[in-house]
XYZ file of C-alpha atoms in Angstrom:
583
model
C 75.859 33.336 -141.051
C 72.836 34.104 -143.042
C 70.962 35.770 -139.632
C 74.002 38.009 -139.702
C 73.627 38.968 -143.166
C 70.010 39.546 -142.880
C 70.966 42.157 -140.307
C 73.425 43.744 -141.798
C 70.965 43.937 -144.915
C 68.726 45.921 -142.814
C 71.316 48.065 -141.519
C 72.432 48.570 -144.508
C 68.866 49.844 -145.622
C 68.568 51.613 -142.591
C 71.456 53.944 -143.419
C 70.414 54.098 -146.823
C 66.870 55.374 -146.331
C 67.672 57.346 -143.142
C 66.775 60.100 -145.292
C 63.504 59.020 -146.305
C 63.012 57.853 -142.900
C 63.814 60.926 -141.312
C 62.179 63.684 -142.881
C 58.213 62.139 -142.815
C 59.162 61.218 -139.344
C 60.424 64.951 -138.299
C 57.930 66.290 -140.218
C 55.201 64.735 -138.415
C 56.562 64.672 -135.227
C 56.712 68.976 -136.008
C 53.684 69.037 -136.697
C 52.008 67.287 -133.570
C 54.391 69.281 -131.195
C 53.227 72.571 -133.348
C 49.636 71.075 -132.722
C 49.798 70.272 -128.955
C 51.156 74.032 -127.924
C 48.664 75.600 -130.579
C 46.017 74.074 -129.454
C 43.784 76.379 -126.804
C 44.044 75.362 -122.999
C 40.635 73.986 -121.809
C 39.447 75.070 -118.129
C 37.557 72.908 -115.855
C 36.117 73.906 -112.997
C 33.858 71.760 -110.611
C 31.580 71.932 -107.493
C 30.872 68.954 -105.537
C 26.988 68.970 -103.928
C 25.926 66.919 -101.247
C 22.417 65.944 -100.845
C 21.771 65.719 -97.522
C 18.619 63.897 -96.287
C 16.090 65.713 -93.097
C 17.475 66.362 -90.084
C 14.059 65.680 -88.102
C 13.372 61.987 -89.043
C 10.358 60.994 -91.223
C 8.964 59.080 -88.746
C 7.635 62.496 -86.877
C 7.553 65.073 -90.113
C 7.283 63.450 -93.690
C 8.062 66.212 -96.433
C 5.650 66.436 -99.328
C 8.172 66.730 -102.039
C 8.717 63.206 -102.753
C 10.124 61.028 -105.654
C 13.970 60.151 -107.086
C 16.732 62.962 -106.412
C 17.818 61.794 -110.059
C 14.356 63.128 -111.760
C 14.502 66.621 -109.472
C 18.019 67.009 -111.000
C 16.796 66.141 -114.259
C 13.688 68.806 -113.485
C 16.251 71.706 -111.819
C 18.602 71.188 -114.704
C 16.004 72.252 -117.331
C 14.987 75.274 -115.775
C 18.917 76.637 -114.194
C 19.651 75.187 -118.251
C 17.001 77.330 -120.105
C 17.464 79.426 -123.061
C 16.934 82.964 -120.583
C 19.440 81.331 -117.650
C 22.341 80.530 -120.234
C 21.836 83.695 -122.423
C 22.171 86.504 -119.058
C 25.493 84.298 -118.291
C 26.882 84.191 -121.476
C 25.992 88.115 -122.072
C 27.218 88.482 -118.040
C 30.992 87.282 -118.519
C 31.497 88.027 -122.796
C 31.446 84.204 -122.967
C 32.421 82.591 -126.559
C 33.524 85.994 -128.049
C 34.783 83.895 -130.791
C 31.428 81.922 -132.140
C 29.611 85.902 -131.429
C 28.556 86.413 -135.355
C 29.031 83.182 -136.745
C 26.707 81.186 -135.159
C 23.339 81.521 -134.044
C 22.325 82.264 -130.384
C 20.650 78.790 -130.487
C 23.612 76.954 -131.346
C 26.650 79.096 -128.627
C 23.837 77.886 -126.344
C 23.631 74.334 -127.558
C 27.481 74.784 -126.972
C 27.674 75.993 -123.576
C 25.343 73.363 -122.424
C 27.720 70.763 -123.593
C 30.321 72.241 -121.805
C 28.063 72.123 -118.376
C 28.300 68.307 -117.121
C 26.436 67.165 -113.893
C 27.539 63.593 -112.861
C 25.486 61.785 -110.321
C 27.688 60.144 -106.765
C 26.184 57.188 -106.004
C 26.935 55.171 -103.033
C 25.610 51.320 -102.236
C 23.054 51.473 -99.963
C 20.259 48.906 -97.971
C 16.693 50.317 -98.598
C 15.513 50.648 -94.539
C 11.744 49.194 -95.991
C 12.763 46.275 -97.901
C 15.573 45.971 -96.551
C 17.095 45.220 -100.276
C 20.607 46.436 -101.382
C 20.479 49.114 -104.342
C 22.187 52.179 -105.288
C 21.374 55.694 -104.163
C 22.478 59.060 -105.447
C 24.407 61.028 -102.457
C 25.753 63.483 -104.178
C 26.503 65.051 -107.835
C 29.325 67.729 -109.136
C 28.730 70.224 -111.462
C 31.479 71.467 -113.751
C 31.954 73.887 -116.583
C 34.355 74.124 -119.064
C 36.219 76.946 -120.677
C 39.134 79.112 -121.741
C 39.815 81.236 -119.343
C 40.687 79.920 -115.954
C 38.767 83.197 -113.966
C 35.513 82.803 -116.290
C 35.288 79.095 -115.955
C 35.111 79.631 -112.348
C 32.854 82.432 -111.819
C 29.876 80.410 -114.451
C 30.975 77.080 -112.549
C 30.206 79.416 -109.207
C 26.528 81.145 -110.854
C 25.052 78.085 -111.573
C 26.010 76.157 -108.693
C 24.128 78.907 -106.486
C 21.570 78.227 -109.332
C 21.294 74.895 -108.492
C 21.086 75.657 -104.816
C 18.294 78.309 -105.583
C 16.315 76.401 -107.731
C 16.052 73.624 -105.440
C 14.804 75.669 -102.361
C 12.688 77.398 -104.624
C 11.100 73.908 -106.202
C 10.894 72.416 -102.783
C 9.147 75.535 -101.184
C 7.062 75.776 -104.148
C 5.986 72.153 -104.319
C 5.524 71.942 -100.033
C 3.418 75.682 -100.448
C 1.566 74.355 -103.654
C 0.302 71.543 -101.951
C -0.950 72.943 -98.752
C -2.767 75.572 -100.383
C -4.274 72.457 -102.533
C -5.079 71.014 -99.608
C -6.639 74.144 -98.246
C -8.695 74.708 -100.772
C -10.224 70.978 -100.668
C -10.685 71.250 -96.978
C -12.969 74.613 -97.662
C -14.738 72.642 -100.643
C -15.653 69.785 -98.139
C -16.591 71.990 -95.008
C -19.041 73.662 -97.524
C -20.033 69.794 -98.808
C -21.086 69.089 -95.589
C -22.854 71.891 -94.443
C -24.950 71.413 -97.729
C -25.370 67.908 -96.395
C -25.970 69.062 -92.640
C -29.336 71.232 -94.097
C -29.905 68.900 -96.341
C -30.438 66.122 -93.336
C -31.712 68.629 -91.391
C -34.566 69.523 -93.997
C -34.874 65.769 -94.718
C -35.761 65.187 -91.014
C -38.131 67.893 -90.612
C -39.977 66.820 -93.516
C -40.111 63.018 -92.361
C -40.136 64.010 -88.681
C -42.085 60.989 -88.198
C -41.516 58.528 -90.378
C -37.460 58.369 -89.696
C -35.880 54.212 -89.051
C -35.173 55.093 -85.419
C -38.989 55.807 -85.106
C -40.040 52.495 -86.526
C -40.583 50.651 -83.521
C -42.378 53.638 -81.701
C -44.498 53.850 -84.860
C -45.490 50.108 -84.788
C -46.499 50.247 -80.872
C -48.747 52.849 -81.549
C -50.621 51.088 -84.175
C -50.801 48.449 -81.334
C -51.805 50.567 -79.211
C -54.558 52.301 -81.374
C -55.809 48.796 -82.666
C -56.490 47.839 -79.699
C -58.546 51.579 -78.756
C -60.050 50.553 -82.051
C -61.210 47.903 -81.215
C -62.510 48.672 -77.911
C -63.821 51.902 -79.406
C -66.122 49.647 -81.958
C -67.146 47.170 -79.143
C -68.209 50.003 -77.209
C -70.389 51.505 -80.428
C -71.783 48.124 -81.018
C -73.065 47.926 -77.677
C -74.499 51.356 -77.530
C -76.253 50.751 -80.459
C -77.970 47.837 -79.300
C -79.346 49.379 -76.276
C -80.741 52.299 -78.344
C -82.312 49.652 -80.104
C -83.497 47.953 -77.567
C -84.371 51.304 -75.935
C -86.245 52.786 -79.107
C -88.348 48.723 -78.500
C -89.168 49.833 -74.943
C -90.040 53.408 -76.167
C -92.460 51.884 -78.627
C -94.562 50.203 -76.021
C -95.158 52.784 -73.587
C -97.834 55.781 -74.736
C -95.951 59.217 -74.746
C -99.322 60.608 -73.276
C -100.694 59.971 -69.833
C -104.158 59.031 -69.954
C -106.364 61.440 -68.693
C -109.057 60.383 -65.392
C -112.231 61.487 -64.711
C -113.151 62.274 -60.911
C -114.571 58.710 -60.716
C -111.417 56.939 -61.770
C -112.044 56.250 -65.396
C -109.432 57.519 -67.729
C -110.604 59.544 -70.897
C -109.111 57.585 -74.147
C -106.837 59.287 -76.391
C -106.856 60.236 -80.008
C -105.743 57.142 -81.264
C -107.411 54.865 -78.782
C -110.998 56.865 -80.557
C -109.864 56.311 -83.940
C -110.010 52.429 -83.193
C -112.848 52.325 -81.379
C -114.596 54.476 -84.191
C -113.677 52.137 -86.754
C -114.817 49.346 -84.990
C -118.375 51.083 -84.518
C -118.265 52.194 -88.195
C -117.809 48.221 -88.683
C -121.151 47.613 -86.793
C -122.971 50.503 -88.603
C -121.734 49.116 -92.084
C -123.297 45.723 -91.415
C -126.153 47.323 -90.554
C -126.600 50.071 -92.525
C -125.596 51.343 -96.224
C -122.684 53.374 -97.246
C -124.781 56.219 -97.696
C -126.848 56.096 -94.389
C -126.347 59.717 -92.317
C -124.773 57.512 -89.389
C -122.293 56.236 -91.461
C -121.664 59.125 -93.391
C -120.816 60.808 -89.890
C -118.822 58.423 -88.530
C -116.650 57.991 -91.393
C -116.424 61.897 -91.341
C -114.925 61.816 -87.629
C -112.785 58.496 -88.759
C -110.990 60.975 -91.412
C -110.415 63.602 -88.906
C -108.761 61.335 -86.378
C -106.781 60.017 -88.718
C -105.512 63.343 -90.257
C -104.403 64.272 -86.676
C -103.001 60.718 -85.665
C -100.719 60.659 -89.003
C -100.050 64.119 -89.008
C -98.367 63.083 -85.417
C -96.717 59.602 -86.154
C -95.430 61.806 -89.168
C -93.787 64.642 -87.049
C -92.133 61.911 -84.954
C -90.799 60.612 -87.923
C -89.102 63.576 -88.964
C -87.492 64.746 -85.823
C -85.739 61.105 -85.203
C -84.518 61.193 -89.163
C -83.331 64.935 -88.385
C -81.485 63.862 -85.490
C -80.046 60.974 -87.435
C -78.610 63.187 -90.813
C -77.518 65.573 -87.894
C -75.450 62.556 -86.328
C -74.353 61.480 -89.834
C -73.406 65.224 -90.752
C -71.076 65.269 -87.282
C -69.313 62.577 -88.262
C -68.810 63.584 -91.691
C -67.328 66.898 -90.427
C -64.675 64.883 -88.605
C -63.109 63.315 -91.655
C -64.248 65.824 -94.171
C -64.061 69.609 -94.857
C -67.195 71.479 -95.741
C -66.908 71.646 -99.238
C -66.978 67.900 -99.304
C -69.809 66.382 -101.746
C -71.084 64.149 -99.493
C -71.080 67.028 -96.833
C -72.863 69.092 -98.678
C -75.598 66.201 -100.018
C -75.964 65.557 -96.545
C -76.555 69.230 -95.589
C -79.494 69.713 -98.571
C -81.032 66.512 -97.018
C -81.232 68.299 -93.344
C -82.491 71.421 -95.105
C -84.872 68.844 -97.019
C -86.225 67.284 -93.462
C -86.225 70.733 -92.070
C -88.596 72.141 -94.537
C -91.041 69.057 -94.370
C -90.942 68.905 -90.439
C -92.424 72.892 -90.374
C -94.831 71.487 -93.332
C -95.755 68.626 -90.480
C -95.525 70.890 -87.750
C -97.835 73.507 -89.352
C -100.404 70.358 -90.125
C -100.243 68.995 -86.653
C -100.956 72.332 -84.896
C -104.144 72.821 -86.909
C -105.579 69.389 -84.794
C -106.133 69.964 -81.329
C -104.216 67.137 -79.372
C -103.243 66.495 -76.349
C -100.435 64.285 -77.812
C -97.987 66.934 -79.378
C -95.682 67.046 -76.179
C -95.311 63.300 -74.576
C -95.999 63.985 -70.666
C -95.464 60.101 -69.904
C -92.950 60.294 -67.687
C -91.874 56.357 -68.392
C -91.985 57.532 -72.022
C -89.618 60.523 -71.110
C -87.067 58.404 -69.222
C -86.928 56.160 -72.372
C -86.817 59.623 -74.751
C -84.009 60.708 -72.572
C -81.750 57.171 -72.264
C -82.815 57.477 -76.127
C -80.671 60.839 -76.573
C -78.138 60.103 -74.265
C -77.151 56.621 -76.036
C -77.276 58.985 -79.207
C -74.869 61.685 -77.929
C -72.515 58.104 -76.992
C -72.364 56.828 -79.842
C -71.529 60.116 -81.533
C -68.825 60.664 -79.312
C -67.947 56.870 -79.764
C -67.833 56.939 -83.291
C -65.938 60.724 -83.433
C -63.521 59.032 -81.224
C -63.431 56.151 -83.518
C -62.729 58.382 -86.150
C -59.856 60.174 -84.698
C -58.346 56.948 -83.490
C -58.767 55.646 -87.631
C -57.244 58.933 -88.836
C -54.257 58.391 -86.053
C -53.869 54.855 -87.359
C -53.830 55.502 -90.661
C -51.014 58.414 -90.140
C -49.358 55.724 -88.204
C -49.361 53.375 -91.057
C -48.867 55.663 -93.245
C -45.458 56.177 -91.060
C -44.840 52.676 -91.210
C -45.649 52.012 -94.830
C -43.233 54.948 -95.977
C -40.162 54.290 -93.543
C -38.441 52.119 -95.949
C -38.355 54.519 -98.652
C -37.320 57.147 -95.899
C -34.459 55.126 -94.450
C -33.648 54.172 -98.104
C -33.156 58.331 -98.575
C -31.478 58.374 -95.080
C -29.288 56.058 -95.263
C -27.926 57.651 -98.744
C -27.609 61.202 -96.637
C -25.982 59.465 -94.071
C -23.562 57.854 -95.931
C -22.872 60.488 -98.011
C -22.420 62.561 -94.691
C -20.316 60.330 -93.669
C -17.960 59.750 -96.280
C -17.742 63.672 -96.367
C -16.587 63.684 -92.861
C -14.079 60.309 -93.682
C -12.662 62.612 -96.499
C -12.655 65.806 -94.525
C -10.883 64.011 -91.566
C -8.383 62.464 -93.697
C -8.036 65.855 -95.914
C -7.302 67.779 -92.455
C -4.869 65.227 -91.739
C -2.674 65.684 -94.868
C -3.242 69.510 -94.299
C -1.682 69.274 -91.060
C 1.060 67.116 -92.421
C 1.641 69.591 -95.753
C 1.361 72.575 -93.215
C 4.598 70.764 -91.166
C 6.364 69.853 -94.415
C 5.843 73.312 -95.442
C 7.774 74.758 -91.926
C 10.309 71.921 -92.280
C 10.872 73.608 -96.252
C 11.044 77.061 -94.803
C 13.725 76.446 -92.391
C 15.592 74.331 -94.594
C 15.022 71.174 -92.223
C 14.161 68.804 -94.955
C 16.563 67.004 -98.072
C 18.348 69.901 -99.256
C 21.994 70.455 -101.577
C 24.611 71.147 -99.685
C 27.880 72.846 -101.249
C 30.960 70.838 -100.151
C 32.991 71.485 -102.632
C 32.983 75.389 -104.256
C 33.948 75.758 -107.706
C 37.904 76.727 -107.222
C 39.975 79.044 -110.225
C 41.947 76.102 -111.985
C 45.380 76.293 -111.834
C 45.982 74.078 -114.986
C 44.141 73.247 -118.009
C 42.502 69.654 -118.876
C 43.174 69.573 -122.294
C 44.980 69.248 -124.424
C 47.688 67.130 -122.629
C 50.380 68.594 -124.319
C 53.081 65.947 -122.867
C 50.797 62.789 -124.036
C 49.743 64.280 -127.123
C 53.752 65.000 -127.937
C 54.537 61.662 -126.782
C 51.792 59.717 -129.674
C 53.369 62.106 -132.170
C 56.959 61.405 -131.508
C 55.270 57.288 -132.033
C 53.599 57.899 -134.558
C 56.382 59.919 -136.450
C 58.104 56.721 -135.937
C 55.507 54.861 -137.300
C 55.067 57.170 -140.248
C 58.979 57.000 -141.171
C 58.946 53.560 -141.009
C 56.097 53.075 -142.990
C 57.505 55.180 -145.923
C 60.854 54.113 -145.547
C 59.765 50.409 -145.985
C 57.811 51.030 -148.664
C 60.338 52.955 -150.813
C 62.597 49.906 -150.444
C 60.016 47.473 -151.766
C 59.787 49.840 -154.480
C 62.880 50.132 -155.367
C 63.868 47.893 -158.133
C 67.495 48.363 -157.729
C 70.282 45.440 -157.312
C 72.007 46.116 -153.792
C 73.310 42.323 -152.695
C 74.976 40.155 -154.218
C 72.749 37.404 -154.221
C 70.275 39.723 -156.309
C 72.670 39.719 -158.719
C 73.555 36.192 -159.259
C 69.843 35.076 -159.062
C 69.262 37.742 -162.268
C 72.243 36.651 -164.443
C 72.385 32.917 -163.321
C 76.162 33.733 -162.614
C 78.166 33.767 -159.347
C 79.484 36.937 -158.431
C 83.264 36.686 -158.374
C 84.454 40.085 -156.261
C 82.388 42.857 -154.544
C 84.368 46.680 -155.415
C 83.126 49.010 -152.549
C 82.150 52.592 -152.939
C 84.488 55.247 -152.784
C 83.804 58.998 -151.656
C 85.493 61.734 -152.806
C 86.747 64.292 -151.133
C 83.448 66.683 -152.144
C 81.348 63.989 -151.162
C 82.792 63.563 -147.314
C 82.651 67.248 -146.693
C 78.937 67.501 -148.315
C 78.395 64.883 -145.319
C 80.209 66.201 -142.862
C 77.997 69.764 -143.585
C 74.733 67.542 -143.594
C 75.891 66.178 -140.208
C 76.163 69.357 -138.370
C 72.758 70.809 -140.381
C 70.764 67.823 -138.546
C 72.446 68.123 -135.462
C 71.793 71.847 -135.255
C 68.389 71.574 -136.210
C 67.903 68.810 -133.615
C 69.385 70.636 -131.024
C 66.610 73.872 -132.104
C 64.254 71.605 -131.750
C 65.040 70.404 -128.299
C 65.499 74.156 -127.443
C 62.041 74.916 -129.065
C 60.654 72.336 -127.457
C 61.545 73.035 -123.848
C 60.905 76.940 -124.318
C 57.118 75.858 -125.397
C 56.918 73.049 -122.040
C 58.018 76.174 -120.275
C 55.494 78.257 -121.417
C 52.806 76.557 -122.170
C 52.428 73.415 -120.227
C 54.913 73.827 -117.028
C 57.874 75.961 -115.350
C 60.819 73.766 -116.436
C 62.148 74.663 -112.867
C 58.796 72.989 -111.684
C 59.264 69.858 -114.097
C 62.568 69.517 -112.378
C 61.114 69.672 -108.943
C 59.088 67.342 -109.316
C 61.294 64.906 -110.991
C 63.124 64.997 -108.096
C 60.750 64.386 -105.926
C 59.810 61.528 -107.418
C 62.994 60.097 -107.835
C 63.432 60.655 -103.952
C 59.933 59.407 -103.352
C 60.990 56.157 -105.190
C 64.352 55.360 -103.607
């Protein structure tokens, strides 16, 4: 009994309020319809791009333009999005005629790019090196938004052949940019190792000689001239000893023949007088005084013979001292130039022994002797064994010397080859990592000069448009059906709301249970309200007011679906349809 009363309390409020209920509700409800045909239709037209990978596989031509397709869309969006791109389209097709003048070109811009959207496709995919499931980005669309159905298109249709452009461009660029890198490196290191061609060329020529593969050849030689060395020295060591033991033979045999008389007795020579005249001048001293004419005389012939036997022994001396300076001076000349010191001390000492063997010469002719030219011919034979050992030993020892100067070059050789394969080995090496990086520079230039082709006929990843940019037929927003359906709810919602709340504000008595809890009374009878005749026709007009007015508004309502949103005779179609569809 009480449930029933509670509802016919809230009929009863229901009916009383309907007023207040009613006109927030229809007033909001007007204005959201107002708003959703008001409101400008928004265009959106899309293309869909496919990005499809090289048609000749990697494995035989590898493009150089690598890295994600996400950060070359990032890259081709800021250039087809820069301030020059956007401002030709927008001054190309009278774009945002209504922000011209009050807004800044900076800002319609700013605007236009947030009415271009690209959205990446992504697909699941196994990576074919790792073998790993991930993501990849097949595709993307590209859309623009906009008022006018033609315009939307025709922008959506510029920059998707942007896009297109811009991405054979980059990817021609990139592939063209990098062989001519590549070029340019490979010239760089062809004229690298030229450099380092003369420069081993130049190193050789200067240590022709002394180079590691010559090492062992060097080392044998030294061998091989020790040994001549050493043969050479026993071979000066023995002609030496025969001169001296010819110059000992020499000194026992009398250069001069002795002369004989008819009756076989030989006449004695100058020095065989001077000893028998001092043996006399012996006798005569023991027998005589100093100053006795005998002994005066023979000391007078003593004097002479000995002038003339000194002034001989003394000539001798200086030829066999000339001869050996002149010896010494030969091999001097061997090792030495002439401007040498000890060259040229040896020279003044020659000129020296020259000088004093005239002086000697001059002395000896003034004595007549028959010992000047030896005519022995024992002595002779000795003399000439004598020279010939000489002219030995000076060939011997000039041979010794070449052999020393060839050993010492050869150790020289030897003793500097480290160093020089030290220096060699850092040419080499050198040489050879310039030919490593030359080979492996060609390489990639053969590779970039492929990738470049494979760009130029379009054979590598490129965008392909599967999906042109089409004129839309409808707009995307506003959804004028939605957006009339959440105002007719929330009309409710608003009516409601202020209905309710007038009836918690009002303070006045309406049941009678309000009444008997304010005067602590029962109530004994409940009088009902009674129209007048006024009153029911005032309700009767208010009646057909609302009812007209709804029935404008449904009128109003279908005229605007009509026009703005969809052909009625379409809505009907389609409802239709559907209804057919779902039976």
């Amino acid at each position: 009994m009480q449930e029933s009363s509670d509802i016919a309390y809230y009929f009863d409020v229901l009916k009383r309020r309907k007023y207040q209920f009613l006109i927030p509700a229809g007033a909001v409800f007007s204005l959201i319809f107002i708003l959703a045909f008001v409101l400008s239709p928004v265009y959106k037209s899309t293309a869909t791009i496919l990005i499809e990978d090289q048609d000749i596989p990697q494995d035989l031509v590898q493009t150089t333009v690598t890295g994600f397709v996400e950060e070359r869309l990032q890259a081709i969006s800021q250039i087809v999005l820069s301030h020059g791109n956007l401002l030709n389209i927008i001054k190309e097709f009278e774009l945002y005629p209504d922000l011209v003048g009050k807004y800044t070109t900076e800002e319609i811009i700013a605007k236009m790019r947030e009415d271009i959207q690209l959205e990446p496709i992504t697909a699941e995919v196994t990576n074919q090196y790792s073998g790993r499931p991930g993501t990849a980005t097949v595709a993307f669309t590209l859309s623009y938004e906009g008022r006018s159905p033609q315009k939307v298109a025709q922008v959506a249709n510029v920059l998707t052949s942007l896009y297109l452009k811009e991405n054979l461009k980059e990817r021609e660029e990139k592939a063209t940019s990098t062989f001519e890198f590549l070029e340019l490196q490979l010239a760089e290191l062809r004229s690298e190792i030229l450099e380092l061609e003369s420069n081993i060329a130049l190193f050789k020529e200067e240590h022709v000689n002394e180079l590691p593969e010559l090492l062992i050849h060097n080392m044998n030689s030294m061998e091989r001239l020790q040994r001549e060395l050493d043969k050479v020295q026993e071979q000066i060591v023995s002609l030496k000893n025969r001169k001296v033991y010819l110059e000992g033979q020499r000194a026992s045999i009398d250069p001069n023949l002795r002369i004989v008389a008819n009756d076989g007795t030989r006449f004695p020579t100058a020095r065989e007088d001077l000893e028998k005249l001092r043996r006399e001048y012996l006798s005569l001293q023991s027998r005589y005084s100093s100053r006795h004419p005998d002994v005066l005389a023979m000391k007078r012939q003593i004097e002479s013979l000995e002038k003339e036997v000194d002034a001989a022994d003394n000539l001798d001396s200086i030829n066999r001292e000339i001869k050996n300076k002149e010896q010494e001076l030969t091999v001097l000349r061997k090792k030495y130039s002439e401007k040498h010191p000890e060259v040229i001390m040896l020279r003044k000492q020659i000129d020296s022994l020259n000088e004093s063997l005239e002086e000697a010469a001059l002395q000896y002719s003034m004595f007549d002797s028959a010992s000047d030219v030896p005519d022995n011919p024992g002595y002779i034979q000795i003399e000439t064994q004598i020279a010939s050992t000489e002219l030995e030993i000076v060939e011997a020892e000039r041979n010794y010397a070449e052999l020393s100067n060839k050993y010492a070059s050869y150790q020289r050789r030897v003793v500097n080859t480290p160093q020089v394969e030290q220096e060699y080995k850092v040419l080499m090496r050198d040489y050879e990592n310039a030919q490593l990086k030359y080979q492996d520079i060609n390489n990639r230039l053969l590779a970039a000069r492929e990738a470049k082709g494979l760009e130029q006929s379009q054979l590598a990843e490129r965008f392909t448009l599967i999906d042109p940019p089409i004129v839309p037929e409808k707009p995307i927003r506003p959804n004028r059906l939605a957006l009339i359906l959440v105002g007719f709810v929330l009309s409710l919602g608003v009516g409601a709301s202020t209905g309710t709340i007038l009836e918690f504000m009002d303070r006045s008595i309406r049941r009678p249970e309000e009444l008997s809890a304010i005067v602590k009374y029962p109530v004994l009878a409940i009088v009902p309200y009674w129209e007048t005749e006024i009153e029911a026709r005032a309700l009767v007009r208010r009646k057909w007011i609302m009812t007209i007015v709804f029935l404008s508004t449904v009128a109003v309502s279908v005229v605007a679906v009509h026009i703005f949103f969809m052909p009625i005779d379409v809505i009907a179609v389609k409802l239709v349809r559907k209804i057919v569809l779902n039976f």
